[in-house]
mmCIF file of C-alpha atoms and ligand atoms in Angstrom:
data_model
loop_
_atom_site.group_PDB
_atom_site.id
_atom_site.type_symbol
_atom_site.label_atom_id
_atom_site.label_comp_id
_atom_site.label_asym_id
_atom_site.label_seq_id
_atom_site.Cartn_x
_atom_site.Cartn_y
_atom_site.Cartn_z
ATOM 1 C CA ALA L 234 -33.114 8.407 -7.282
ATOM 2 C CA PRO L 235 -30.366 6.277 -5.721
ATOM 3 C CA SER L 236 -28.186 8.325 -3.247
ATOM 4 C CA ILE L 237 -24.497 8.642 -4.261
ATOM 5 C CA ASP L 238 -22.178 7.770 -1.531
ATOM 6 C CA PRO L 239 -19.053 10.098 -1.746
ATOM 7 C CA ASP L 240 -16.873 7.392 -0.309
ATOM 8 C CA ASP L 241 -17.779 5.113 -3.413
ATOM 9 C CA ALA L 242 -15.296 7.163 -5.434
ATOM 10 C CA ILE L 243 -12.578 6.949 -2.615
ATOM 11 C CA ARG L 244 -13.297 3.196 -2.600
ATOM 12 C CA ALA L 245 -12.838 3.254 -6.336
ATOM 13 C CA THR L 246 -9.382 4.728 -6.229
ATOM 14 C CA ASP L 247 -8.354 1.090 -5.390
ATOM 15 C CA ASP L 248 -9.229 -0.051 -8.805
ATOM 16 C CA ASP L 249 -6.930 2.559 -10.139
ATOM 17 C CA ALA L 250 -4.052 1.470 -8.147
ATOM 18 C CA ALA L 251 -4.753 -2.319 -8.974
ATOM 19 C CA ALA L 252 -5.300 -1.752 -12.592
ATOM 20 C CA SER L 253 -1.963 0.188 -12.843
ATOM 21 C CA ARG L 254 -0.207 -2.661 -11.138
ATOM 22 C CA LEU L 255 -1.821 -5.239 -13.481
ATOM 23 C CA SER L 256 -0.507 -3.362 -16.289
ATOM 24 C CA ALA L 257 2.975 -3.320 -14.981
ATOM 25 C CA VAL L 258 2.731 -6.885 -13.999
ATOM 26 C CA ASN L 259 1.380 -7.998 -17.533
ATOM 27 C CA LEU L 260 4.074 -5.815 -19.257
ATOM 28 C CA GLY L 261 6.766 -7.577 -17.101
ATOM 29 C CA TYR L 262 7.938 -4.562 -15.128
ATOM 30 C CA LEU L 263 7.129 -6.334 -11.688
ATOM 31 C CA PRO L 264 6.472 -10.164 -10.890
ATOM 32 C CA ASP L 265 3.220 -10.563 -9.109
ATOM 33 C CA PRO L 266 1.749 -14.086 -9.115
ATOM 34 C CA PHE L 267 -1.123 -13.049 -6.770
ATOM 35 C CA LEU L 268 -2.429 -10.216 -8.396
ATOM 36 C CA PRO L 269 -4.833 -11.789 -10.736
ATOM 37 C CA TYR L 270 -6.668 -13.650 -7.740
ATOM 38 C CA LEU L 271 -7.021 -10.400 -5.630
ATOM 39 C CA TYR L 272 -8.201 -8.047 -8.487
ATOM 40 C CA ARG L 273 -10.356 -8.445 -11.649
ATOM 41 C CA PRO L 274 -10.508 -5.701 -13.947
ATOM 42 C CA PRO L 275 -14.157 -4.563 -14.594
ATOM 43 C CA MET L 276 -15.480 -5.965 -18.048
ATOM 44 C CA SER L 277 -16.357 -2.671 -19.220
ATOM 45 C CA SER L 278 -12.684 -1.687 -19.565
ATOM 46 C CA SER L 279 -12.005 -4.249 -22.102
ATOM 47 C CA HIS L 280 -13.829 -2.457 -24.914
ATOM 48 C CA GLY L 281 -14.263 -5.647 -26.654
ATOM 49 C CA GLY L 282 -10.840 -6.427 -27.547
ATOM 50 C CA ASN L 283 -7.476 -7.155 -26.592
ATOM 51 C CA ALA L 284 -5.405 -3.878 -27.043
ATOM 52 C CA GLY L 285 -2.056 -5.711 -27.606
ATOM 53 C CA ALA L 286 0.681 -7.050 -25.137
ATOM 54 C CA GLY L 287 -0.374 -5.908 -21.795
ATOM 55 C CA GLY L 288 -4.016 -6.656 -22.492
ATOM 56 C CA PRO L 289 -6.929 -4.232 -22.409
ATOM 57 C CA SER L 290 -5.616 -2.570 -19.286
ATOM 58 C CA ARG L 291 -2.366 -1.467 -20.639
ATOM 59 C CA LYS L 292 -1.337 1.907 -18.977
ATOM 60 C CA PRO L 293 1.066 4.393 -20.663
ATOM 61 C CA PRO L 294 4.836 3.840 -20.204
ATOM 62 C CA LEU L 295 5.117 6.688 -17.792
ATOM 63 C CA ILE L 296 2.565 5.158 -15.448
ATOM 64 C CA ASN L 297 4.011 1.633 -15.805
ATOM 65 C CA VAL L 298 7.534 3.057 -14.817
ATOM 66 C CA GLY L 299 6.004 4.851 -11.951
ATOM 67 C CA THR L 300 4.300 1.698 -10.424
ATOM 68 C CA HIS L 301 7.597 -0.073 -10.856
ATOM 69 C CA HIS L 302 9.580 2.246 -8.923
ATOM 70 C CA ARG L 303 7.120 2.833 -6.227
ATOM 71 C CA THR L 304 6.419 -1.020 -5.728
ATOM 72 C CA MET L 305 10.411 -1.599 -5.775
ATOM 73 C CA ALA L 306 10.929 1.289 -3.138
ATOM 74 C CA VAL L 307 8.368 0.334 -0.927
ATOM 75 C CA ASP L 308 9.515 -3.329 -1.025
ATOM 76 C CA MET L 309 12.909 -2.455 -0.323
ATOM 77 C CA LEU L 310 12.054 -0.630 2.878
ATOM 78 C CA VAL L 311 9.764 -3.456 4.005
ATOM 79 C CA GLN L 312 12.840 -5.617 3.435
ATOM 80 C CA GLN L 313 15.032 -3.639 5.630
ATOM 81 C CA PHE L 314 12.189 -3.630 8.321
ATOM 82 C CA PHE L 315 12.305 -7.725 8.288
ATOM 83 C CA HIS L 316 16.358 -7.406 8.240
ATOM 84 C CA ARG L 317 16.158 -5.439 11.435
ATOM 85 C CA GLY L 318 14.407 -8.305 13.114
ATOM 86 C CA GLY L 319 10.789 -7.860 11.952
ATOM 87 C CA GLY L 320 7.740 -7.628 13.986
ATOM 88 C CA GLN L 321 4.227 -6.726 12.726
ATOM 89 C CA VAL L 322 3.016 -4.786 9.846
ATOM 90 C CA LEU L 323 -0.420 -2.750 9.882
ATOM 91 C CA SER L 324 -1.480 -1.778 6.178
ATOM 92 C CA LEU L 325 -3.970 1.147 6.258
ATOM 93 C CA GLY L 326 -6.193 1.367 3.215
ATOM 94 C CA ALA L 327 -4.716 -1.982 1.931
ATOM 95 C CA GLY L 328 -7.293 -2.392 -0.934
ATOM 96 C CA SER L 329 -6.208 -5.186 -3.297
ATOM 97 C CA ASP L 330 -2.597 -5.125 -2.225
ATOM 98 C CA THR L 331 -0.597 -8.197 -2.621
ATOM 99 C CA ARG L 332 2.393 -7.506 -0.594
ATOM 100 C CA PHE L 333 1.698 -9.846 2.206
ATOM 101 C CA TRP L 334 1.748 -12.734 -0.309
ATOM 102 C CA ARG L 335 4.662 -11.488 -2.000
ATOM 103 C CA LEU L 336 6.350 -11.329 1.149
ATOM 104 C CA SER L 337 5.431 -14.836 2.028
ATOM 105 C CA GLN L 338 7.051 -16.283 -0.782
ATOM 106 C CA SER L 339 10.240 -16.201 1.078
ATOM 107 C CA PRO L 340 9.938 -17.539 4.577
ATOM 108 C CA LYS L 341 9.509 -14.726 7.241
ATOM 109 C CA PRO L 342 9.772 -16.442 10.565
ATOM 110 C CA ASN L 343 9.848 -12.803 12.125
ATOM 111 C CA MET L 344 6.716 -11.627 10.763
ATOM 112 C CA SER L 345 4.532 -12.090 13.740
ATOM 113 C CA ARG L 346 1.256 -10.486 12.198
ATOM 114 C CA TYR L 347 0.174 -8.741 9.105
ATOM 115 C CA VAL L 348 -2.989 -6.839 9.465
ATOM 116 C CA GLU L 349 -4.899 -4.883 6.535
ATOM 117 C CA VAL L 350 -7.564 -2.488 7.035
ATOM 118 C CA ASP L 351 -10.015 -0.927 4.522
ATOM 119 C CA PHE L 352 -13.555 -0.183 4.209
ATOM 120 C CA PRO L 353 -15.956 -3.058 4.789
ATOM 121 C CA HIS L 354 -16.856 -3.073 1.148
ATOM 122 C CA GLN L 355 -13.287 -3.725 0.170
ATOM 123 C CA THR L 356 -12.558 -5.980 2.951
ATOM 124 C CA SER L 357 -15.309 -8.247 2.192
ATOM 125 C CA GLN L 358 -14.418 -8.637 -1.415
ATOM 126 C CA LYS L 359 -10.846 -9.431 -0.459
ATOM 127 C CA ALA L 360 -11.946 -12.108 2.202
ATOM 128 C CA GLN L 361 -14.167 -13.628 -0.370
ATOM 129 C CA ARG L 362 -11.331 -13.947 -2.696
ATOM 130 C CA ILE L 363 -9.013 -15.225 -0.272
ATOM 131 C CA ALA L 364 -11.382 -17.850 0.989
ATOM 132 C CA ARG L 365 -12.243 -18.802 -2.655
ATOM 133 C CA THR L 366 -8.517 -19.199 -3.627
ATOM 134 C CA ALA L 367 -6.142 -22.077 -2.594
ATOM 135 C CA LYS L 368 -3.134 -20.005 -3.907
ATOM 136 C CA LEU L 369 -4.038 -17.226 -1.392
ATOM 137 C CA HIS L 370 -5.057 -19.121 1.835
ATOM 138 C CA SER L 371 -2.825 -22.108 1.304
ATOM 139 C CA ILE L 372 0.142 -20.059 2.650
ATOM 140 C CA PHE L 373 -1.651 -19.556 5.919
ATOM 141 C CA PRO L 374 -0.137 -22.116 8.560
ATOM 142 C CA SER L 375 -2.648 -24.781 9.984
ATOM 143 C CA PRO L 376 -4.032 -24.231 13.330
ATOM 144 C CA SER L 377 -1.980 -26.708 15.253
ATOM 145 C CA PRO L 378 -4.218 -29.283 16.633
ATOM 146 C CA THR L 379 -4.634 -29.699 20.404
ATOM 147 C CA PRO L 380 -4.174 -33.164 21.794
ATOM 148 C CA SER L 381 -7.861 -33.376 22.432
ATOM 149 C CA ALA L 382 -8.628 -32.252 19.055
ATOM 150 C CA SER L 383 -11.640 -33.791 17.491
ATOM 151 C CA PRO L 384 -11.075 -35.376 13.864
ATOM 152 C CA SER L 385 -12.945 -32.468 12.443
ATOM 153 C CA SER L 386 -10.818 -29.828 13.778
ATOM 154 C CA LEU L 387 -7.841 -31.669 12.191
ATOM 155 C CA THR L 388 -9.360 -30.686 8.727
ATOM 156 C CA SER L 389 -10.445 -27.235 9.797
ATOM 157 C CA LYS L 390 -9.498 -24.376 7.619
ATOM 158 C CA PRO L 391 -6.330 -22.163 8.431
ATOM 159 C CA TYR L 392 -8.416 -19.132 8.568
ATOM 160 C CA THR L 393 -11.644 -17.833 9.871
ATOM 161 C CA VAL L 394 -14.122 -15.246 8.184
ATOM 162 C CA SER L 395 -16.297 -13.429 10.553
ATOM 163 C CA ASN L 396 -18.346 -10.063 10.997
ATOM 164 C CA GLY L 397 -20.956 -10.934 8.387
ATOM 165 C CA GLY L 398 -17.980 -11.919 5.679
ATOM 166 C CA THR L 399 -15.745 -8.717 6.295
ATOM 167 C CA SER L 400 -13.272 -9.922 8.539
ATOM 168 C CA LEU L 401 -10.666 -12.788 7.991
ATOM 169 C CA HIS L 402 -8.123 -14.043 10.437
ATOM 170 C CA ALA L 403 -5.366 -16.491 9.927
ATOM 171 C CA ARG L 404 -2.533 -17.317 12.429
ATOM 172 C CA SER L 405 -0.115 -14.477 10.926
ATOM 173 C CA TYR L 406 -2.593 -12.291 9.072
ATOM 174 C CA SER L 407 -5.890 -10.368 9.640
ATOM 175 C CA LEU L 408 -8.211 -8.406 7.379
ATOM 176 C CA VAL L 409 -10.175 -5.906 9.217
ATOM 177 C CA PRO L 410 -12.927 -3.525 8.273
ATOM 178 C CA LEU L 411 -12.957 -0.106 9.498
ATOM 179 C CA ASP L 412 -13.282 3.467 8.219
ATOM 180 C CA LEU L 413 -10.016 5.248 9.538
ATOM 181 C CA ARG L 414 -11.679 8.733 9.919
ATOM 182 C CA ASP L 415 -13.536 7.255 12.921
ATOM 183 C CA PRO L 416 -11.573 7.758 15.926
ATOM 184 C CA THR L 417 -13.049 4.964 17.734
ATOM 185 C CA ALA L 418 -12.796 2.265 14.940
ATOM 186 C CA LEU L 419 -9.191 1.772 15.626
ATOM 187 C CA SER L 420 -10.194 -0.018 18.692
ATOM 188 C CA GLY L 421 -11.214 -2.807 16.321
ATOM 189 C CA LEU L 422 -7.383 -3.581 16.142
ATOM 190 C CA ASP L 423 -7.060 -4.081 19.852
ATOM 191 C CA GLY L 424 -5.737 -7.551 20.664
ATOM 192 C CA LEU L 425 -4.521 -8.152 17.267
ATOM 193 C CA LEU L 426 -1.247 -6.023 17.354
ATOM 194 C CA ASP L 427 1.393 -6.515 20.223
ATOM 195 C CA PRO L 428 2.432 -2.900 21.392
ATOM 196 C CA ASP L 429 5.894 -4.439 22.494
ATOM 197 C CA LEU L 430 6.679 -5.448 18.997
ATOM 198 C CA PRO L 431 8.400 -3.315 16.500
ATOM 199 C CA THR L 432 5.612 -2.484 14.115
ATOM 200 C CA LEU L 433 5.506 -1.028 10.654
ATOM 201 C CA LEU L 434 2.515 1.262 9.499
ATOM 202 C CA LEU L 435 2.281 1.268 5.761
ATOM 203 C CA ALA L 436 -0.217 3.939 3.886
ATOM 204 C CA GLU L 437 0.106 3.880 0.246
ATOM 205 C CA CYS L 438 -2.250 6.751 -1.181
ATOM 206 C CA VAL L 439 -4.657 6.815 1.777
ATOM 207 C CA PHE L 440 -3.933 9.842 3.784
ATOM 208 C CA CYS L 441 -4.725 12.164 0.879
ATOM 209 C CA TYR L 442 -8.286 11.070 1.204
ATOM 210 C CA MET L 443 -8.401 11.803 4.814
ATOM 211 C CA LYS L 444 -8.671 15.140 6.629
ATOM 212 C CA PRO L 445 -5.246 16.116 8.077
ATOM 213 C CA GLU L 446 -6.776 15.805 11.725
ATOM 214 C CA ASP L 447 -8.012 12.296 11.005
ATOM 215 C CA THR L 448 -4.739 11.450 9.798
ATOM 216 C CA ASP L 449 -3.204 13.029 12.902
ATOM 217 C CA ALA L 450 -5.519 11.018 15.085
ATOM 218 C CA VAL L 451 -4.559 7.808 13.302
ATOM 219 C CA LEU L 452 -0.981 8.719 14.147
ATOM 220 C CA LYS L 453 -1.466 9.487 17.503
ATOM 221 C CA TRP L 454 -3.102 6.297 18.304
ATOM 222 C CA PHE L 455 -0.127 4.573 16.482
ATOM 223 C CA GLY L 456 2.075 5.956 19.151
ATOM 224 C CA ARG L 457 1.232 3.270 21.452
ATOM 225 C CA PHE L 458 3.902 1.386 19.542
ATOM 226 C CA LYS L 459 7.382 2.647 20.744
ATOM 227 C CA GLU L 460 9.533 0.782 18.304
ATOM 228 C CA ALA L 461 7.809 1.866 14.925
ATOM 229 C CA GLY L 462 8.120 2.931 11.562
ATOM 230 C CA VAL L 463 5.964 4.621 9.089
ATOM 231 C CA LEU L 464 6.017 4.231 5.462
ATOM 232 C CA VAL L 465 3.850 6.535 3.034
ATOM 233 C CA TYR L 466 3.826 6.876 -0.846
ATOM 234 C CA GLU L 467 1.802 9.959 -1.624
ATOM 235 C CA MET L 468 1.522 12.793 -4.496
ATOM 236 C CA ILE L 469 3.175 15.969 -3.822
ATOM 237 C CA GLY L 470 3.656 19.296 -5.257
ATOM 238 C CA LEU L 471 0.225 19.796 -6.833
ATOM 239 C CA GLU L 472 0.079 23.718 -6.678
ATOM 240 C CA ASP L 473 1.749 23.652 -10.245
ATOM 241 C CA GLN L 474 0.446 23.279 -13.678
ATOM 242 C CA PHE L 475 0.708 19.374 -13.520
ATOM 243 C CA GLY L 476 -1.112 19.490 -10.174
ATOM 244 C CA GLN L 477 -3.989 21.514 -11.742
ATOM 245 C CA VAL L 478 -4.499 18.890 -14.471
ATOM 246 C CA MET L 479 -4.395 16.055 -11.785
ATOM 247 C CA LYS L 480 -7.014 17.872 -9.637
ATOM 248 C CA ARG L 481 -9.329 18.446 -12.666
ATOM 249 C CA ASN L 482 -8.782 14.450 -13.347
ATOM 250 C CA LEU L 483 -10.100 13.754 -9.748
ATOM 251 C CA ALA L 484 -12.841 16.039 -9.842
ATOM 252 C CA THR L 485 -14.413 14.400 -13.080
ATOM 253 C CA ARG L 486 -14.425 11.265 -10.942
ATOM 254 C CA ASN L 487 -16.042 13.153 -7.878
ATOM 255 C CA LEU L 488 -12.721 12.787 -6.021
ATOM 256 C CA SER L 489 -11.156 15.599 -3.970
ATOM 257 C CA LEU L 490 -8.246 15.328 -1.753
ATOM 258 C CA PRO L 491 -9.133 16.611 1.597
ATOM 259 C CA GLY L 492 -5.905 15.456 3.054
ATOM 260 C CA ALA L 493 -2.476 17.510 3.208
ATOM 261 C CA VAL L 494 -0.869 17.423 0.076
ATOM 262 C CA TYR L 495 2.593 18.691 0.716
ATOM 263 C CA ARG L 496 4.725 20.830 -1.606
ATOM 264 C CA THR L 497 7.786 18.763 -1.206
ATOM 265 C CA SER L 498 9.085 15.461 -0.188
ATOM 266 C CA ALA L 499 10.822 17.053 2.894
ATOM 267 C CA ASP L 500 7.499 18.673 3.886
ATOM 268 C CA GLN L 501 5.939 15.138 3.584
ATOM 269 C CA ALA L 502 8.756 13.645 5.677
ATOM 270 C CA ASN L 503 8.578 16.562 8.303
ATOM 271 C CA ARG L 504 4.874 15.745 8.997
ATOM 272 C CA PHE L 505 5.903 12.739 11.164
ATOM 273 C CA LEU L 506 8.019 14.801 13.203
ATOM 274 C CA ASN L 507 5.595 17.299 14.442
ATOM 275 C CA PRO L 508 5.563 17.635 18.229
ATOM 276 C CA LEU L 509 1.732 17.963 18.363
ATOM 277 C CA LEU L 510 1.533 14.152 17.621
ATOM 278 C CA GLY L 511 2.754 13.675 21.194
ATOM 279 C CA SER L 512 3.833 10.173 21.645
ATOM 280 C CA GLY L 513 2.807 9.808 18.096
ATOM 281 C CA ALA L 514 5.551 11.784 16.563
ATOM 282 C CA PHE L 515 8.524 10.256 15.136
ATOM 283 C CA TYR L 516 12.175 10.913 15.764
ATOM 284 C CA THR L 517 13.666 10.640 12.328
ATOM 285 C CA SER L 518 12.194 10.761 8.852
ATOM 286 C CA ASP L 519 13.278 11.308 5.446
ATOM 287 C CA ALA L 520 11.694 10.979 1.778
ATOM 288 C CA LYS L 521 12.363 10.617 -1.904
ATOM 289 C CA THR L 522 10.165 11.520 -4.903
ATOM 290 C CA LEU L 523 9.752 8.724 -7.453
ATOM 291 C CA TRP L 524 12.343 10.628 -9.618
ATOM 292 C CA GLY L 525 14.662 10.618 -6.658
ATOM 293 C CA ILE L 526 14.325 6.759 -6.564
ATOM 294 C CA HIS L 527 14.665 6.326 -10.210
ATOM 295 C CA THR L 528 18.292 8.381 -9.933
ATOM 296 C CA ASP L 529 19.474 7.144 -6.665
ATOM 297 C CA VAL L 530 17.778 3.817 -5.648
ATOM 298 C CA ILE L 531 16.777 1.726 -8.731
ATOM 299 C CA PRO L 532 19.942 -0.193 -9.737
ATOM 300 C CA LYS L 533 21.309 0.971 -12.954
ATOM 301 C CA GLU L 534 21.213 -2.582 -14.349
ATOM 302 C CA GLU L 535 17.630 -2.878 -13.715
ATOM 303 C CA LEU L 536 16.830 0.482 -15.476
ATOM 304 C CA GLN L 537 19.240 0.125 -18.454
ATOM 305 C CA ARG L 538 19.090 -3.588 -19.179
ATOM 306 C CA ARG L 539 15.481 -4.591 -18.079
ATOM 307 C CA ILE L 540 13.055 -1.740 -17.737
ATOM 308 C CA ALA L 541 14.524 0.255 -20.891
ATOM 309 C CA ALA L 542 13.916 -2.904 -22.977
ATOM 310 C CA LEU L 543 10.204 -3.231 -21.839
ATOM 311 C CA GLU L 544 8.626 -0.225 -23.374
ATOM 312 C CA HIS L 545 9.823 2.906 -25.316
ATOM 313 C CA LEU L 546 9.853 6.033 -23.057
ATOM 314 C CA ASP L 547 10.531 9.084 -25.538
ATOM 315 C CA GLU L 548 10.783 12.017 -22.963
ATOM 316 C CA ILE L 549 13.028 11.717 -20.213
ATOM 317 C CA GLU L 550 11.727 15.649 -19.106
ATOM 318 C CA GLU L 551 8.111 14.057 -19.160
ATOM 319 C CA LEU L 552 9.225 11.255 -16.915
ATOM 320 C CA ARG L 553 10.959 13.459 -14.488
ATOM 321 C CA LEU L 554 8.060 15.909 -14.347
ATOM 322 C CA VAL L 555 5.631 12.880 -13.459
ATOM 323 C CA LEU L 556 7.881 11.076 -11.107
ATOM 324 C CA SER L 557 8.714 14.388 -9.447
ATOM 325 C CA HIS L 558 4.840 14.417 -8.260
ATOM 326 C CA TYR L 559 4.821 11.355 -6.111
ATOM 327 C CA CYS L 560 7.029 10.272 -3.181
ATOM 328 C CA VAL L 561 7.905 7.520 -0.769
ATOM 329 C CA ALA L 562 8.351 9.020 2.840
ATOM 330 C CA TRP L 563 9.338 7.038 5.877
ATOM 331 C CA ALA L 564 9.944 7.771 9.564
ATOM 332 C CA THR L 565 11.118 5.644 12.614
ATOM 333 C CA ARG L 566 10.694 5.829 16.427
ATOM 334 C CA GLY L 567 13.023 3.976 18.507
ATOM 335 C CA GLN L 568 16.459 2.396 17.931
ATOM 336 C CA ILE L 569 15.574 -0.772 16.211
ATOM 337 C CA LEU L 570 14.508 0.706 12.881
ATOM 338 C CA GLU L 571 16.407 4.153 13.313
ATOM 339 C CA GLY L 572 18.653 4.652 10.069
ATOM 340 C CA ILE L 573 16.149 2.622 7.730
ATOM 341 C CA GLY L 574 16.044 4.262 4.469
ATOM 342 C CA PHE L 575 17.701 5.062 1.273
HETATM 343 N N1 SAM N 81 -2.880 0.825 -0.630
HETATM 344 C C1 SAM N 81 -3.369 0.237 -1.815
HETATM 345 C C2 SAM N 81 -2.375 0.313 -3.050
HETATM 346 O O1 SAM N 81 -1.430 1.352 -2.652
HETATM 347 O O2 SAM N 81 -2.445 -0.239 -3.886
HETATM 348 C C3 SAM N 81 -4.698 0.955 -2.225
HETATM 349 C C4 SAM N 81 -4.688 2.337 -2.216
HETATM 350 S S1 SAM N 81 -6.127 3.152 -2.970
HETATM 351 C C5 SAM N 81 -5.603 4.642 -3.783
HETATM 352 C C6 SAM N 81 -6.601 3.794 -1.356
HETATM 353 C C7 SAM N 81 -7.372 2.745 -0.358
HETATM 354 O O3 SAM N 81 -7.588 3.278 0.883
HETATM 355 C C8 SAM N 81 -8.772 2.247 -1.121
HETATM 356 O O4 SAM N 81 -8.728 0.889 -0.843
HETATM 357 C C9 SAM N 81 -9.658 2.694 0.013
HETATM 358 O O5 SAM N 81 -10.744 2.141 0.151
HETATM 359 C C10 SAM N 81 -8.848 3.019 1.035
HETATM 360 N N2 SAM N 81 -9.416 4.023 2.178
HETATM 361 C C11 SAM N 81 -9.493 5.409 1.950
HETATM 362 N N3 SAM N 81 -10.073 5.912 2.865
HETATM 363 C C12 SAM N 81 -10.430 5.048 3.764
HETATM 364 C C13 SAM N 81 -10.719 5.128 5.073
HETATM 365 N N4 SAM N 81 -11.062 6.331 5.663
HETATM 366 N N5 SAM N 81 -10.988 4.012 5.852
HETATM 367 C C14 SAM N 81 -10.297 2.807 5.379
HETATM 368 N N6 SAM N 81 -9.930 2.869 3.998
HETATM 369 C C15 SAM N 81 -9.820 3.918 3.261
#
């Protein structure tokens, strides 16, 4: 019998994230012209028909609102990073995330490099899609021809694919295959990132699939960046009844959460201040649940005029319950990014 790799279930979580994003995009919650090029819903999910507006992969309204809030909150924090002067971004477990392309829609002269990492299975698929799709690779700046350039190098591609198709490098973008649980693997990023530049670490729904000690090893490695920020999106508070349901759902898909799932958003924020992280510890941190983002961050105009008109939400209590189980947390180290947040 073919052996089942437990990591397949972890890799498949990207399909969930992307399917939720596609649902929100199709219904008008979020603009994302790049998603259809980076994510194709599996054929089997179509059940032989179009299930109305939003298509076959339509998710329930609560999920769509959550996807909207999470994307908008993370986008706002990333924009704050670029307003502080920018630098480089390292996105862990990036999956089929489109943020690099969405960011590139407005010029980012202060984005020196955007690096995405994931398992090789994910990066090879993404590399292939980028290479096949002009809309994705045409935003890479062309390599500047040297005076002695041969005619062929003048027409050469603005990116290279290497490592058997699992890596892709362009002037401002790199896609790197690695297993974040392997402490030696991070050396694969050496030379790509400049330790002297402000650096933003993004990890959306990744650390929950890694043992706490493996996450701490990543954070310690990240201690080499002195002007730094980290931004995570995670589930929290799973010890209650809602959490039991979520864990059972995960278990039916062979998924467990080996990572630390914190009780509260404050606990999630505090993880980044732990002195045991050594130089990887951050100096300031904060967090908000998606419910807090709903009430304090998303402009009222957006909620009342636009979001409310997209779909009917009958139970505000249910929305509060669901959104209270997810949080966006951020932490900073050094003066440049201090004070970032909501
Ligand atoms: N960050 C994306 C988003 O929010 O849309 C994708 C999130 S998905 C839930 C988790 C991603 O983390 C998957 O693409 C998975 O392959 C990746 N991942 C999980 N554990 C990893 C590990 N040990 N090394 C590299 N990637 C990992």
